[in-house]
Coordinates of C-alpha atoms in Angstrom, one line a residue:
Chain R
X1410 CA 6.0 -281.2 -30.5
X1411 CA 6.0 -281.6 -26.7
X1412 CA 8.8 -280.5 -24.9
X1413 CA 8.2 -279.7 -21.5
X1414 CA 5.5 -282.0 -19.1
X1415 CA 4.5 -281.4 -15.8
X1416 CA 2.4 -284.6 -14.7
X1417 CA 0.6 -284.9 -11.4
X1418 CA 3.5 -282.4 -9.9
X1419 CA 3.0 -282.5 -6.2
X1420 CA 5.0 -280.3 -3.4
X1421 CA 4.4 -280.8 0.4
X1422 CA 6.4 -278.5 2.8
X1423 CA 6.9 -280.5 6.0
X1424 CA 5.2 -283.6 7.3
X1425 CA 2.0 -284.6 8.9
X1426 CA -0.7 -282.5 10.8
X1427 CA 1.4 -279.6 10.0
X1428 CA 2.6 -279.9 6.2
X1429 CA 1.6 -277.0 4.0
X1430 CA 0.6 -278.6 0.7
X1431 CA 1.6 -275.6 -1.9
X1432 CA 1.4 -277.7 -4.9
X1433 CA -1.1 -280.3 -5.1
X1434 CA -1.7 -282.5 -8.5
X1435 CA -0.8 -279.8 -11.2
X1436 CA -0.8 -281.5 -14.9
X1437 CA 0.1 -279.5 -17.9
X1438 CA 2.3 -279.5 -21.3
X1439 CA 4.1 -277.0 -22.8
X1440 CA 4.7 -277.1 -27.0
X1441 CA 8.4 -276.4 -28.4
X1442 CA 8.3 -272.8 -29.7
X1443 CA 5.4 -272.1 -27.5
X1444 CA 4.9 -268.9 -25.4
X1445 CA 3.0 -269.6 -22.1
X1446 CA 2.0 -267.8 -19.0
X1447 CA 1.1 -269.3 -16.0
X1448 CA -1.5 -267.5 -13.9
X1449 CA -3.3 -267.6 -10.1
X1450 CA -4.4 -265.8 -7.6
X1451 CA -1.5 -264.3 -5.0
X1452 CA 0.5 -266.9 -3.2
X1453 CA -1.3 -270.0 -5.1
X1454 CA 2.4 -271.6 -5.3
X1455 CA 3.6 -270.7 -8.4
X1456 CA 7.3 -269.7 -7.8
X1457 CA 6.9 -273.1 -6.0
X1458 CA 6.0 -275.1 -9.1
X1459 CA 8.5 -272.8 -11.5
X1460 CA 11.3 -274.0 -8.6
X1461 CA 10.3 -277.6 -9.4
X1462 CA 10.3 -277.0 -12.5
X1463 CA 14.0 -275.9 -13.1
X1464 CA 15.2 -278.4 -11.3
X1465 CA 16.2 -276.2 -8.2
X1466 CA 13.3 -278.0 -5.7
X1467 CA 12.8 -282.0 -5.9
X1468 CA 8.9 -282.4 -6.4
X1469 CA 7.2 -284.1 -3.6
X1470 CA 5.4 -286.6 -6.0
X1471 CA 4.7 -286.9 -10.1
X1472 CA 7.3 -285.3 -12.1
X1473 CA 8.7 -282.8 -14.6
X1474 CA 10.0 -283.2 -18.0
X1475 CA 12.1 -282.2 -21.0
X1476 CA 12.4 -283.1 -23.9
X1477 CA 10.7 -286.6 -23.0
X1478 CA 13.6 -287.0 -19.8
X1479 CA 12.5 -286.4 -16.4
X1480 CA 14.3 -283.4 -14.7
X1481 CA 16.2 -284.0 -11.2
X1482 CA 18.3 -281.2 -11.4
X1483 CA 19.1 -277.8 -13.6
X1484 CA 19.0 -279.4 -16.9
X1485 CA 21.6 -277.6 -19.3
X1486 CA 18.6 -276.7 -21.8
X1487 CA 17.0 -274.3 -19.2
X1488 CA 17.6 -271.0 -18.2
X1489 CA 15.8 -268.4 -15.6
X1490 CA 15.2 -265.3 -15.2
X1491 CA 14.1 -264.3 -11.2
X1492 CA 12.0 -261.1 -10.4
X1493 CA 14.8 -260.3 -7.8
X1494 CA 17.3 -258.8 -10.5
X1495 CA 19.0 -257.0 -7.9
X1496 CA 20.1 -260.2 -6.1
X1497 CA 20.4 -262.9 -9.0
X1498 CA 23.1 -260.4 -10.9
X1499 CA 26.1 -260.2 -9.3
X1500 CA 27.0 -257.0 -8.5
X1501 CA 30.9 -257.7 -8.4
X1502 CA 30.8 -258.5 -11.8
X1503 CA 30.7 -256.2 -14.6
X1504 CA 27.5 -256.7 -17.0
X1505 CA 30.2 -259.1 -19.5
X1506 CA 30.9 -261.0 -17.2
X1507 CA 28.1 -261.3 -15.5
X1508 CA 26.5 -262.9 -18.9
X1509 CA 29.8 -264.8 -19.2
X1510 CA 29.7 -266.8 -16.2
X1511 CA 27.0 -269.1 -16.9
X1512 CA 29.0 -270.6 -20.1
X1513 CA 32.7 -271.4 -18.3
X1514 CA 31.9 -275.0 -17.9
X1515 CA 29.7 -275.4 -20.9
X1516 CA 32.6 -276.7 -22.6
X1517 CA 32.7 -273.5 -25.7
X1518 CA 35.9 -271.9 -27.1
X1519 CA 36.8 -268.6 -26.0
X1520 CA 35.9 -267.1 -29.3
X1521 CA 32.1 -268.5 -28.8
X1522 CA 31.8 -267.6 -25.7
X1523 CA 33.1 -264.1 -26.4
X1524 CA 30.8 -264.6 -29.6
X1525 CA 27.6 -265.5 -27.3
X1526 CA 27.7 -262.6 -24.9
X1527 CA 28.4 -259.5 -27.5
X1528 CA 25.2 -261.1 -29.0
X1529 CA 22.9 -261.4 -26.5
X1530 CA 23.9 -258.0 -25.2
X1531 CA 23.5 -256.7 -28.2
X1532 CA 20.0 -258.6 -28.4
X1533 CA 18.5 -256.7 -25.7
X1534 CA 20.4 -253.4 -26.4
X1535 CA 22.8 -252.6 -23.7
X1536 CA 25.7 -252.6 -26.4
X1537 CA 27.5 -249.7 -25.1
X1538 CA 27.2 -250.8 -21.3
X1539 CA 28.8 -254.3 -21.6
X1540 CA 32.4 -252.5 -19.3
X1541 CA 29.5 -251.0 -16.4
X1542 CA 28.3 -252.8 -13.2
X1543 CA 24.8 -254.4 -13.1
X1544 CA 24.1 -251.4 -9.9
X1545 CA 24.8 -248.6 -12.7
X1546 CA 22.1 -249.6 -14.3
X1547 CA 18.5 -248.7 -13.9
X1548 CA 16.3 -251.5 -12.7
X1549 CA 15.0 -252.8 -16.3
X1550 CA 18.3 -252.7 -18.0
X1551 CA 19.4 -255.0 -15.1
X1552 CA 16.6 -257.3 -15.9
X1553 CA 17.8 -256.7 -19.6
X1554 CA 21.3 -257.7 -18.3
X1555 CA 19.5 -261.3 -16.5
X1556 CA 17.6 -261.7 -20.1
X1557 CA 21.1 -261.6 -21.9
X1558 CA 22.4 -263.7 -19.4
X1559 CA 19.6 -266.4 -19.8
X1560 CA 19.6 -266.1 -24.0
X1561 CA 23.9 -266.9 -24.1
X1562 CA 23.1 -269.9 -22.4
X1563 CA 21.2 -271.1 -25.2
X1564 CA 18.3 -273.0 -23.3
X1565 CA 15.8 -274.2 -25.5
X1566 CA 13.0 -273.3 -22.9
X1567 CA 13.1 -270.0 -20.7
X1568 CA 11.6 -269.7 -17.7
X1569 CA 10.5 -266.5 -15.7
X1570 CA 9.2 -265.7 -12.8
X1571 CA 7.6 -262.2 -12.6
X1572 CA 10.4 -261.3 -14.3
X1573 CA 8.7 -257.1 -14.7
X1574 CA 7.0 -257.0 -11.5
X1575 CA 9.7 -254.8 -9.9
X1576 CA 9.9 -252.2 -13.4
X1577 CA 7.3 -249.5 -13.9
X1578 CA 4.7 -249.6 -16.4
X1579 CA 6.5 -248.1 -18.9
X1580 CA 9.6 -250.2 -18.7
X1581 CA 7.4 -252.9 -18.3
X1582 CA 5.7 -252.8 -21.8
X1583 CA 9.1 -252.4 -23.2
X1584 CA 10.5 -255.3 -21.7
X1585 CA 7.4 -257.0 -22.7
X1586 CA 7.8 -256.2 -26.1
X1587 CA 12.0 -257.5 -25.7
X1588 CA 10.9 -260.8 -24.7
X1589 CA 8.3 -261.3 -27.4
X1590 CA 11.2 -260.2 -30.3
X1591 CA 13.7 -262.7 -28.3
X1592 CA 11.0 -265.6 -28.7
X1593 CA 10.5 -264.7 -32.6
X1594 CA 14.4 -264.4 -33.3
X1595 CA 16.0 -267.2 -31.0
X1596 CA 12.8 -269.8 -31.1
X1597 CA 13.0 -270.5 -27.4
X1598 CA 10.4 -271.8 -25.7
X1599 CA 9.0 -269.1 -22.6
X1600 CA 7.1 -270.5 -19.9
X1601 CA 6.1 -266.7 -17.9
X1602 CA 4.8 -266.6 -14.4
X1603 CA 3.3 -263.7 -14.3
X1604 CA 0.2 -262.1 -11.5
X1605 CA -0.4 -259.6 -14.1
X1606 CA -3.6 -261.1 -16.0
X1607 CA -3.0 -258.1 -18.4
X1608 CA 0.8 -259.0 -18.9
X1609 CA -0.3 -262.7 -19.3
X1610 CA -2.8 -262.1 -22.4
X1611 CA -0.5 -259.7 -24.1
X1612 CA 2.3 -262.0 -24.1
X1613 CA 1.1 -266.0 -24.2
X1614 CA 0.0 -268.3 -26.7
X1615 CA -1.5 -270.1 -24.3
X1616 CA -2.4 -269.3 -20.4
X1617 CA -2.2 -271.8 -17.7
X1618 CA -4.6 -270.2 -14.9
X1619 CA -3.8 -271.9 -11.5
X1620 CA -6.2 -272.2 -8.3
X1621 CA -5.0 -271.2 -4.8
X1622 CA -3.1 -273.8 -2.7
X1623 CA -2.6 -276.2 -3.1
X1624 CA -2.4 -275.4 -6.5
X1625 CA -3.8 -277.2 -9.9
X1626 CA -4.8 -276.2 -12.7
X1627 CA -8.2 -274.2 -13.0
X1628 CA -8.4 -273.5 -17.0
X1629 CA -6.3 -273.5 -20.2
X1630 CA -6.7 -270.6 -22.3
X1631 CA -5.5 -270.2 -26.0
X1632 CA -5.1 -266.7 -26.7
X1633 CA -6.3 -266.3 -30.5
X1634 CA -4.9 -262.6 -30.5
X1635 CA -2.5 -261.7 -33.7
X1636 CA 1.2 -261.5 -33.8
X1637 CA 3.4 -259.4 -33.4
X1638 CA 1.4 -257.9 -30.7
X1639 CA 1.2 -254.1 -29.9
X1640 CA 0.8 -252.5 -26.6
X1641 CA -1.6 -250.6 -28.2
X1642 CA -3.6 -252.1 -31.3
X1643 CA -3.5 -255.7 -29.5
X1644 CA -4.8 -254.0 -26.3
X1645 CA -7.8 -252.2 -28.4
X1646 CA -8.9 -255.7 -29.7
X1647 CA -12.5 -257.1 -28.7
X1648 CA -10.8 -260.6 -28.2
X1649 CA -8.4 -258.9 -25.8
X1650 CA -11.0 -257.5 -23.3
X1651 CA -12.9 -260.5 -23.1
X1652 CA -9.8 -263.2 -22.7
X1653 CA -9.0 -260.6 -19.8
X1654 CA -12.3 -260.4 -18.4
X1655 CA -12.4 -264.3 -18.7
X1656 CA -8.9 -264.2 -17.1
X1657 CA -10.1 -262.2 -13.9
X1658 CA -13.2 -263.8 -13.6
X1659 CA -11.2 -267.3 -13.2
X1660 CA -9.0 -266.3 -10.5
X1661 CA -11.2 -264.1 -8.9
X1662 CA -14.2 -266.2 -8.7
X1663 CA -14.5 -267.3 -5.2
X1664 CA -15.6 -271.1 -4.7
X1665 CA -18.7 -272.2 -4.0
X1666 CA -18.9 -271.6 -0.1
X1667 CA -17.2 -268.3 -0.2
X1668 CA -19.0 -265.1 -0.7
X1669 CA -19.3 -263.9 -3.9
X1670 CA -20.3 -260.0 -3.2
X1671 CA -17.0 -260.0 -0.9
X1672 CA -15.0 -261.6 -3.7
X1673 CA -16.1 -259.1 -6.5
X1674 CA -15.3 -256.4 -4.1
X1675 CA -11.8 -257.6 -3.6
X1676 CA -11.7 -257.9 -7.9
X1677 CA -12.3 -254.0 -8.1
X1678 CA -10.0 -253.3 -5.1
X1679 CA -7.1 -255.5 -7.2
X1680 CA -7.8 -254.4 -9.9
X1681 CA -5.2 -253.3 -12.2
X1682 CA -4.8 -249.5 -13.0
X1683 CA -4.4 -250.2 -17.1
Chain G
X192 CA 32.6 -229.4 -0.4
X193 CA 32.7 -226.0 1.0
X194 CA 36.1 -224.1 1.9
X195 CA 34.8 -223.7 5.6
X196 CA 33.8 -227.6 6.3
X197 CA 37.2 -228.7 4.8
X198 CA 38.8 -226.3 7.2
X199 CA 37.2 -226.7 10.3
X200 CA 39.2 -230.2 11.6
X201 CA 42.3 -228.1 10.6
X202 CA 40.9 -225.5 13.1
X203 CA 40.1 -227.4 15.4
X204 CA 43.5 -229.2 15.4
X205 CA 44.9 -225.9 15.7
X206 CA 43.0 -225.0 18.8
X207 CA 43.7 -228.2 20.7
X208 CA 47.6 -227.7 20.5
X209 CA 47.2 -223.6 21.5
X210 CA 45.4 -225.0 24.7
X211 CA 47.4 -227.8 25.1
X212 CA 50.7 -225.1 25.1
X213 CA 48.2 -222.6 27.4
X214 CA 47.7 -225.6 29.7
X215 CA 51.5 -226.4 30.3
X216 CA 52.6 -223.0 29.8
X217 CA 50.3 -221.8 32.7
X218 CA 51.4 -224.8 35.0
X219 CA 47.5 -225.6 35.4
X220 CA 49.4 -229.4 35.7
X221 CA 52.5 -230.5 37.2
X222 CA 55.3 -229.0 34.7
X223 CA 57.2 -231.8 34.4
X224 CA 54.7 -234.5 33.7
X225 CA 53.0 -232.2 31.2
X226 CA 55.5 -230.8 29.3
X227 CA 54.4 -228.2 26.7
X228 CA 53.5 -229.0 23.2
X229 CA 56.6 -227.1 21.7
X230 CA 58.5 -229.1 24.0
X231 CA 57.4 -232.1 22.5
X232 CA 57.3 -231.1 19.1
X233 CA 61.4 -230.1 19.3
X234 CA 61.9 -233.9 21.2
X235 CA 59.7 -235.6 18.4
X236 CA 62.0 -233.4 15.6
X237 CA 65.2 -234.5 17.2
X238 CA 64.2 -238.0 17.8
X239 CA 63.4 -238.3 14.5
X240 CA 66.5 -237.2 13.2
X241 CA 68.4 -240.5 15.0
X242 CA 67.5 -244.1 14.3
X243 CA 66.2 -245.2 17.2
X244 CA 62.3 -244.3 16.4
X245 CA 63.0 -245.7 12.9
X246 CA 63.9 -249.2 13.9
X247 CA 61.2 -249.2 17.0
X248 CA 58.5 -248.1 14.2
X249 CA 59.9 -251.3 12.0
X250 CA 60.1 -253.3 14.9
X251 CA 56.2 -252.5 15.4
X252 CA 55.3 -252.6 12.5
X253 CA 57.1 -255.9 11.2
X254 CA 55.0 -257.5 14.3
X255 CA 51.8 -256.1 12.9
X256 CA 52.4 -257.5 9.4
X257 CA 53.0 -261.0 10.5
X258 CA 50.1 -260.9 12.8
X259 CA 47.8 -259.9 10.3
X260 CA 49.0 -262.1 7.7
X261 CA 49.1 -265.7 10.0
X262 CA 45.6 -263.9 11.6
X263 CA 44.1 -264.2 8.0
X264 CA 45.9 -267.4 7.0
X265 CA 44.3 -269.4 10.2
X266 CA 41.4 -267.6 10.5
X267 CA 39.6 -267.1 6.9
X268 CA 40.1 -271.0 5.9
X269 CA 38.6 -272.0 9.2
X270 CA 35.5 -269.1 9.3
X271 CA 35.1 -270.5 5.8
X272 CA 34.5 -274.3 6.2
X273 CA 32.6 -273.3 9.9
X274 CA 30.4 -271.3 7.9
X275 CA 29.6 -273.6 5.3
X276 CA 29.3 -276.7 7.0
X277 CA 26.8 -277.1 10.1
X278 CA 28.3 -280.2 11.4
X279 CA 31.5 -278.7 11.8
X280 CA 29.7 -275.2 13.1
X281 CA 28.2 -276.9 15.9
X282 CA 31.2 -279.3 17.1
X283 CA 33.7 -276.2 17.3
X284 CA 30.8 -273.4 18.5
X285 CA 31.7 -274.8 22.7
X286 CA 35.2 -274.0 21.9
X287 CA 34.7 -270.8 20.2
X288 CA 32.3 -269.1 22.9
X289 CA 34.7 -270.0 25.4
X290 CA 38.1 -269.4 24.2
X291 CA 37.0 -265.8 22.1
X292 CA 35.9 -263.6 24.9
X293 CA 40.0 -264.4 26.6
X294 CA 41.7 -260.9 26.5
X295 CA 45.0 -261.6 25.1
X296 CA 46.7 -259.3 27.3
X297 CA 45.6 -262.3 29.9
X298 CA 47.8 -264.6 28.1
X299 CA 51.1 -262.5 28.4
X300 CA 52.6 -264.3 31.1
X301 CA 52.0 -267.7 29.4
X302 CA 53.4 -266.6 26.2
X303 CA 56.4 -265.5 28.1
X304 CA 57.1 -269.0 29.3
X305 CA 56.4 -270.4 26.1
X306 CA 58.2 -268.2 23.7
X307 CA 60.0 -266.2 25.6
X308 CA 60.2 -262.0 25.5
X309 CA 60.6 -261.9 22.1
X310 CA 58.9 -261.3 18.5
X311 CA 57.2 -264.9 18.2
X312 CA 55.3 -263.7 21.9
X313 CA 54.0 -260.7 20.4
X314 CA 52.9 -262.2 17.0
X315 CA 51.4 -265.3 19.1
X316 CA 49.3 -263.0 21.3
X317 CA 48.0 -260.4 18.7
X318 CA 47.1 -264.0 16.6
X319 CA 45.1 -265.0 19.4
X320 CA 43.5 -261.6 19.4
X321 CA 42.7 -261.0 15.8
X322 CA 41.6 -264.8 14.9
X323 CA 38.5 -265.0 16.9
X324 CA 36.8 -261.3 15.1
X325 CA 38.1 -262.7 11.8
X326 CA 36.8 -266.1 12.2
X327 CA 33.0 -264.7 12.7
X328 CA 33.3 -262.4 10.4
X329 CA 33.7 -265.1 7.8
X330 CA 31.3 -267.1 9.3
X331 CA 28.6 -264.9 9.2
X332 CA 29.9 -263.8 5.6
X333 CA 29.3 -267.4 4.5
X334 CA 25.9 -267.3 6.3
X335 CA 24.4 -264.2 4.9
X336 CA 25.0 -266.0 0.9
X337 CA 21.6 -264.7 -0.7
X338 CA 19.3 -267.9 -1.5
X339 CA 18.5 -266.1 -4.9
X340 CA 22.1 -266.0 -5.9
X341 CA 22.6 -269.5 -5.2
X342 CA 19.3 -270.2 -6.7
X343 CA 20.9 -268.3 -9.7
X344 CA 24.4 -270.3 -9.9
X345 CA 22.6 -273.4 -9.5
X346 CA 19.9 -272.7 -12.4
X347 CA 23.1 -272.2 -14.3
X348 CA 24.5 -275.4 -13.7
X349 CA 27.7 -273.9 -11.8
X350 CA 28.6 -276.8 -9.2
X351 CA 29.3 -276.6 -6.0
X352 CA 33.5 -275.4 -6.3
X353 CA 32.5 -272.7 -9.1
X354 CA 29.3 -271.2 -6.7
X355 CA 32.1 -271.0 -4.1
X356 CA 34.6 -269.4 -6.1
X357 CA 32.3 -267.2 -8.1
X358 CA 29.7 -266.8 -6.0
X359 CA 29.7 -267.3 -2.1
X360 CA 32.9 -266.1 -1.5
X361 CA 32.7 -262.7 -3.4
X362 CA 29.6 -261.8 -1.4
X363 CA 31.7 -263.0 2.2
X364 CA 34.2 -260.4 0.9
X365 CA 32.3 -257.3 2.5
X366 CA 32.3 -259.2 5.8
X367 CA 35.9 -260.3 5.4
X368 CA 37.4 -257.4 5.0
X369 CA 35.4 -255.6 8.0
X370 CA 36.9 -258.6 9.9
X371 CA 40.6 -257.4 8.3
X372 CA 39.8 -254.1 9.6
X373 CA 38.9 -254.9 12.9
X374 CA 42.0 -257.3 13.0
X375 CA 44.2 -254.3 12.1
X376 CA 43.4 -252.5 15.2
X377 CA 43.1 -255.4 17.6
X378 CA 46.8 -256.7 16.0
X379 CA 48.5 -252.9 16.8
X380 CA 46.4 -253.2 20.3
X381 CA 48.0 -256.0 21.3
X382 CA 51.2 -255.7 19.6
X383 CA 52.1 -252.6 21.4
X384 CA 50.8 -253.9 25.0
X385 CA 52.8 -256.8 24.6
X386 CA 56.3 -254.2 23.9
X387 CA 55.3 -252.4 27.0
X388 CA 54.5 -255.4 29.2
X389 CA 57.5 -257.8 27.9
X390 CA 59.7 -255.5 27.1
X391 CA 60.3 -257.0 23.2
X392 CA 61.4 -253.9 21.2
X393 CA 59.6 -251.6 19.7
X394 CA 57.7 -248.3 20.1
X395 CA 56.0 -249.9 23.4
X396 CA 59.2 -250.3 25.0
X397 CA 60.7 -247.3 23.4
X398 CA 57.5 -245.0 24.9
X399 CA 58.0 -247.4 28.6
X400 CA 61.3 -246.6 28.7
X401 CA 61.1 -242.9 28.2
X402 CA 58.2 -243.3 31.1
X403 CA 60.2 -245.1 33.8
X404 CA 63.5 -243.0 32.8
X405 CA 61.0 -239.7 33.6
X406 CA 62.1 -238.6 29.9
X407 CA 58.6 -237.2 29.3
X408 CA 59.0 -235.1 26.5
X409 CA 60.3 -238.0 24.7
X410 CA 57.5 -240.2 26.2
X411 CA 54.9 -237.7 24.7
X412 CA 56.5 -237.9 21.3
X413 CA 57.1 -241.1 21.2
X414 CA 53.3 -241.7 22.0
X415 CA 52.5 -239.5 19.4
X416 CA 54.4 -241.5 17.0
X417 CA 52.4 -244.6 17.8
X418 CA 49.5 -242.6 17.5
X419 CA 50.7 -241.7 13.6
X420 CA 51.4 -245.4 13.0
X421 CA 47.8 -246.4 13.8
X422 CA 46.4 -243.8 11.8
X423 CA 48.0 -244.3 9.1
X424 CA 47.4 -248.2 9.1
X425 CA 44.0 -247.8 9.3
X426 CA 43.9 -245.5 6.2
X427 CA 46.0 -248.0 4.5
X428 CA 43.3 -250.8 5.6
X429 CA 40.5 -248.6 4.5
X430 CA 42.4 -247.7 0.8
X431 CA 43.0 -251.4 0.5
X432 CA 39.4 -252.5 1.6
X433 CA 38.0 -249.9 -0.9
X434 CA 40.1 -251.4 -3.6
X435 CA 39.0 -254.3 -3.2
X436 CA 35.3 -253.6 -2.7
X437 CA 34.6 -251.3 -5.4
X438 CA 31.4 -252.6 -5.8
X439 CA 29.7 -253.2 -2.9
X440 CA 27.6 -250.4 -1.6
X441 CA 28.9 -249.2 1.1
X442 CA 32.0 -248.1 -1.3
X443 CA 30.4 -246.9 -4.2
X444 CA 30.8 -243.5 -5.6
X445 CA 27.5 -241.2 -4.1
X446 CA 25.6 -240.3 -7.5
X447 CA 25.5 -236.9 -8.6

C-alpha cells in the first residue's frame, strides 16, 4: 500500500532571470512499511525536497502526499530527524523532556505520555540518561535522543535527513543498525536522505538516486540484499558491491557534454574510505 | 587551583592598601584630601556603627530594585514583539536610534521639573538608562532564534504560542539576561549620579555631602561603601544569571 507520493514536486527559489530552480519535476512513491533512501550527488536539492516533503516548505508546483491527502503543512503522522542534532534538541531541556515536548498538544493523558517517552528512550538505549542535558551527551546519543524524540510521536512515516553524517564511523554503523531494529519493531515507514551510497544500500529497501539541480529522479533501485542486515556479512555480499558500484556510477556519471576522465577522477577523489 | 593563584589577588589587595597608607603617610599628596587608609578604615568602622549608612544603602538600593524591575517590565515585552515582528521593527527603529544614544544624566534637569528631587526622578532616569540596552538585547535575542529549532518545533506540530513559549524565548534567555546584567550597572550608574546631582537621599548624597562639608575621611568611606554595594550586586546578578542559565554554554561546568 501507498502511503506517501511525491508527483511532479517542483521548487523555484526566487523569480525570473535569476530563480534558482533546486527541485525541478521529481515523481516518486513510497510503500507503507517501506525503508527508502534517497540519494544524489552533493547539493542536488535534497534537504530541499525532504523540507517539502514535511510540510515545512510549500512546493513551488505538483504536490506531496499522505496517506492519499495532500500535505500543506507538518502533518501529525510525520516526524524528523535533522543532521544538525546539536541545534534541533534543545539544550535547556533535559533528554525527558526534550522527547516530551513534541506530545503536549497531541491530546494523550499524562500516564501515556509519560508511557511514550520511557519507551522510546528505552528503545534506543539511553535508559539511565533520561535526568541529563542533551550537551552531556556524546554526539550519537544526541542523535539517539532526536530518534526517541521522533519514535514517541508515533508518525507512521520517519523522515531523515543525513541523520549520521556528523557521528564517526563507528557510531555510525551503530546508529545504522538502531534505526533498522526501530523500523522492524515500530513498523514505521523511513524515507533516509543520505550522501553516503554505502549507508544507502545497507539500509534501504529501495533507493531513490536523484540528478543534480534541478533535481529528478535519475534511477529506482530495489536492493534484493537479506534482512536483518549485518555491517559485516551484508557488506561481504556479491549483490552488495555491485548495487554500490551501480550506485556510484549513477551519480557520478557525468552527462553527455561533460568530461568523463575528469568525472572518474573526481569518483576516486570522493570516494568513500570503507 | 593552586595555593599561590588563589592567593595572589589577596596579595595584591594587600599591597595596594600598604602604598595607599605609604602614600598619605609620607604626605606625597595634600594630607587632608588624602587621608590615610587607617584613617578611613576607623571612619568607615564608626560610620557603620550609626544608622545613617544603613538607610542611605536602603535608600540606594530600594531605587536600584525598582529600576530594574519597571526596566525589565517595559523593556523585555517591547524587545520581544520588536524582535518578532518586522513591521513593528522598522516603524519604531527612527525612534530607537535617536532617543538610545541620550545620556540620562542629560535629562536630570527635566526630571527635576517633572518629578521633582525625589525617588520617582531617580527611578525615571535610571529607566531611561537601562530600557534602551535591554530592549536590544531582546531584540537581537529574538533575532538570533536558530532556523533548525524552529524547523524542529514546527515539524512537531508546536504552533506558533508553544514555539514562543518553548522554544524562542528560552534561546532569547542568554541575550536577556546579558541585557539584565548590563541594566544592573547602568541602573546603580545612574541611580547614584542622580543622588549626587539632585540631592534625593542616598549614598550619592551621603558621599556629596561629606565632600562639600570637607569630611574626607568619611567621603572616602562612604565611597568605598558604594563601591561594596556594586560589587556585590553584580555577584548577585551573575549568581542569579547562572541559575538561570545552567545550560547554556557559557555557564556550564568545564569538563574534567
Amino acid at each position: 500500500m501507498t502511503i506517501l507520493e511525491v508527483e511532479h514536486l517542483r521548487k523555484t527559489y526566487g523569480e525570473g532571470p535569476r530563480a534558482t530552480h533546486a527541485v525541478g519535476d521529481l515523481s516518486f512513491s513510497v510503500s507503507s512499511g517501506e525503508f527508502v533512501c534517497i540519494v544524489g550527488p552533493s547539493g542536488c536539492g535534497k534537504s530541499t525536497l525532504l523540507k517539502c516533503m514535511s510540510g515545512l516548505l510549500p512546493a513551488s508546483s505538483g504536490e506531496v502526499r499522505l496517506a492519499g491527502r495532500r500535505i500543506t503543512g507538518p502533518p501529525p503522522a510525520m516526524a524528523l530527524v535533522f543532521q544538525e542534532y546539536g541545534r534541533s534538541l534543545f539544550p535547556w531541556m533535559s533528554v525527558r523532556d526534550n522527547v516530551l515536548l513534541p506530545l503536549r498538544h497531541k491530546g494523550l493523558s499524562k500516564d501515556e505520555q509519560r508511557r511514550l517517552v520511557t519507551d522510546s528512550i528505552d528503545e534506543v538505549g539511553l535508559t539511565r540518561f533520561g535526568d541529563h542535558y542533551p550537551w552531556q551527551l556524546s554526539g550519537g546519543m544526541q542523535q539517539r535522543v532526536a530518534i526517541a524524540r521522533a519514535l514517541a510521536y508515533q508518525p507512521e512515516v520517519l523522515l531523515m535527513d543525513e541523520p549520521f553524517a556528523s557521528v564517526d564511523a563507528q557510531t555510525r554503523s551503530d546508529l545504522e543498525d538502531l534505526i533498522l531494529n526501530v523500523r522492524d519493531r515500530y513498523g514505521v515507514t523511513v524515507v533516509f536522505v543520505t550522501h553516503d551510497i554505502d549507508e544507502s544500500v545497507y539500509l534501504a529497501d529501495r533507493i531513490v538516486v536523484l540528478t543534480p539541480a534541478p533535481t529528478e529522479v535519475k534511477e529506482t533501485l530495489t536492493v534484493d540484499l537479506p534482512s536483518p542486515r549485518d555491517q559485516v556479512a551484508t557488506k561481504e555480499l556479491p549483490e552488495f558491491a555491485h548495487l554500490r558500484a551501480h550506485t556510484y556510477r549513477l551519480i557520478m556519471r557525468p552527462s553527455d557534454h561533460e568530461d568523463p576522465v575528469g568525472a572518474t577522477a573526481g569518483a576516486v577523489a570522493h570516494g568513500s574510505p570503507k | 587551583m593552586h595555593r599561590g593563584t588563589r592567593m595572589a589577588p589577596v596579595v595584591l589587595v594587600a599591597v595596594l592598601l600598604v602604598l595607599w597608607e605609604l602614600i598619605a603617610r609620607l604626605s606625597l599628596l595634600p594630607r587632608p584630601e588624602f587621608p590615610t587608609m587607617t584613617g578611613t578604615a576607623v571612619e568607615l568602622v564608626r560610620l557603620l556603627g550609626t544608622s545613617q549608612p544603613w538607610l542611605a544603602s536602603a535608600q540606594t538600593l530600594q531605587a536600584w530594585a525598582l529600576g530594574m524591575v519597571i526596566a525589565i517590565v517595559l523593556a523585555v515585552p517591547v524587545g520581544i514583539a520588536v524582535g518578532t515582528n518586522r513591521m513593528l521593527y522598522r516603524s519604531v527603529r527612527l525612534v530607537i536610534e535617536f532617543l538610545r544614544p541620550v545620556p540620562s544624566v542629560a535629562l536630570i534637569p527635566l526630571a527635576i521639573l517633572i518629578a521633582g528631587a525625589g525617588l520617582t526622578s531617580k527611578v525615571g532616569l535610571a529607566v531611561f538608562g537601562a530600557f534602551w540596552p535591554l530592549l536590544l538585547q531582546c531584540y537581537y535575542g529574538m533575532q538570533d532564534l536558530d532556523p533548525v529549532a524552529e524547523d524542529t518545533a514546527r515539524s512537531f506540530g508546536l504552533g506558533r504560542f508553544a514555539r514562543f513559549r518553548h522554544v524562542a524565548l528560552p534561546s532569547a534567555v542568554p541575550y536577556i539576561a546579558t541585557g539584565a546584567r548590563i541594566a544592573s550597572a547602568i541602573v546603580l550608574t545612574v541611580v547614584v549620579s542622580a543622588e549626587i546631582v539632585i540631592g534625593a537621599p542616598g549614598l550619592g548624597r551621603e558621599v556629596f555631602v561629606a565632600q562639600t562639608s570637607g569630611a574626607y575621611e568619611t567621603t572616602y568611606a562612604i565611597t568605598f561603601l558604594i563601591g561594596m554595594l556594586a560589587w556585590g550586586l553584580n555577584v548577585g546578578v551573575s549568581a542569579a544569571e547562572r541559575r538561570v542559565l545552567h545550560w547554556h554554554p557559557s555557564q556550564r561546568p568545564v569538563e574534567a
